[in-house]
C-alpha cells in the first residue's frame, strides 16, 4: 500500500514479474487455494480471483464488517471468514446443488 493505493502483484517462482491488479480495498488476509486467491478486506469484502490472470472470478461478497481472517477447507468446499465482531461466517463454494 503506497499513497492509499493497493495492488496485488503476481510473480513466478523464479521471480519473474507476471502482472498486477489495482485493488479498491485494503487486504487484511488472503490464501491461495488451487487456481484461486481468496482475499478478505478491511472494508468487509470477500473476493475470489483467478491465480493466473488476477481477474475477479465472482463479484465480491459484502460481509458488512472488516474481515480479520480467511481459511478454506481441505476439500475446497467452504470458505471460513472471521469478522471483526468475532462471528464466523461459512460460505459454501460451488453450484447451489453442490453446496
Coordinates of C-alpha atoms in Angstrom, one line a residue:
X1 CA 0.0 0.0 0.0
X2 CA 1.6 3.2 -1.2
X3 CA -0.2 6.6 -1.0
X4 CA -3.6 5.0 -0.4
X5 CA -3.2 2.7 -3.5
X6 CA -3.3 -1.1 -3.0
X7 CA -2.2 -3.6 -5.6
X8 CA -1.8 -7.3 -6.0
X9 CA 1.4 -8.3 -7.8
X10 CA 2.0 -11.7 -9.4
X11 CA 5.5 -13.3 -9.8
X12 CA 6.6 -16.7 -11.0
X13 CA 8.5 -19.0 -8.6
X14 CA 11.7 -17.8 -10.3
X15 CA 10.9 -14.1 -9.5
X16 CA 9.7 -13.1 -13.0
X17 CA 7.1 -10.3 -12.9
X18 CA 3.8 -11.6 -14.4
X19 CA 1.3 -8.9 -13.7
X20 CA -0.6 -6.8 -11.2
X21 CA -4.1 -5.7 -10.4
X22 CA -5.0 -2.4 -8.6
X23 CA -7.3 -3.1 -5.6
X24 CA -10.0 -0.8 -4.2
X25 CA -9.9 -2.4 -0.8
X26 CA -7.2 -2.8 1.8
X27 CA -6.4 -6.6 2.1
X28 CA -6.5 -7.9 5.6
X29 CA -6.0 -11.7 4.8
X30 CA -5.6 -13.9 1.8
X31 CA -5.0 -17.5 1.0
X32 CA -4.1 -19.3 -2.2
X33 CA -6.1 -22.5 -2.9
X34 CA -5.6 -24.4 -6.2
X35 CA -6.1 -22.0 -9.0
X36 CA -7.7 -19.1 -6.9
X37 CA -6.7 -16.4 -4.5
X38 CA -9.3 -15.8 -1.7
X39 CA -9.0 -12.4 -0.1
X40 CA -10.7 -10.5 2.7
X41 CA -10.6 -6.8 3.2
X42 CA -10.9 -4.3 6.0
X43 CA -13.8 -2.8 4.1
X44 CA -15.7 -6.1 4.6
X45 CA -15.5 -7.7 1.1
X46 CA -14.7 -11.3 0.3
X47 CA -13.1 -11.6 -3.2
X48 CA -12.1 -14.6 -5.2
X49 CA -9.6 -14.1 -8.0
X50 CA -8.0 -16.3 -10.7
X51 CA -4.4 -17.0 -9.7
X52 CA -3.0 -16.6 -13.2
X53 CA -4.9 -13.6 -14.5
X54 CA -5.8 -11.9 -11.2
X55 CA -9.3 -11.2 -12.5
X56 CA -12.3 -11.5 -10.2
X57 CA -14.0 -14.9 -10.6
X58 CA -17.2 -13.6 -9.0
X59 CA -18.4 -10.3 -7.7
X60 CA -17.1 -9.5 -4.2
X61 CA -19.3 -10.6 -1.4
X62 CA -20.1 -8.0 1.2
X63 CA -19.7 -9.1 4.8
X64 CA -20.6 -5.7 6.2
X65 CA -17.7 -5.8 8.8
X66 CA -14.0 -5.9 8.4
X67 CA -12.6 -9.4 7.7
X68 CA -9.8 -10.5 10.0
X69 CA -9.0 -14.0 8.7
X70 CA -9.9 -16.4 6.0
X71 CA -9.4 -20.2 5.6
X72 CA -10.5 -22.7 3.0
X73 CA -11.4 -26.3 3.9
X74 CA -9.2 -29.1 2.6
X75 CA -11.9 -30.2 0.2
X76 CA -12.3 -26.6 -1.1
X77 CA -16.0 -26.9 -0.3
X78 CA -16.3 -24.0 2.1
X79 CA -14.6 -20.7 3.0
X80 CA -14.4 -19.8 6.7
X81 CA -14.4 -16.0 7.3
X82 CA -13.6 -14.5 10.7
X83 CA -15.2 -11.0 11.2
X84 CA -14.1 -8.1 13.5
X85 CA -17.0 -8.8 15.9
X86 CA -16.0 -12.4 16.4
X87 CA -18.5 -14.0 14.2
X88 CA -17.5 -16.9 11.9
X89 CA -19.2 -16.9 8.5
X90 CA -19.2 -20.1 6.5
X91 CA -19.5 -19.6 2.7
X92 CA -20.3 -22.6 0.5
X93 CA -18.3 -22.9 -2.7
X94 CA -19.7 -24.3 -5.9
X95 CA -23.1 -24.5 -7.5
X96 CA -26.2 -24.4 -5.2
X97 CA -26.9 -28.1 -5.8
X98 CA -23.3 -29.0 -4.7
X99 CA -23.2 -26.9 -1.5

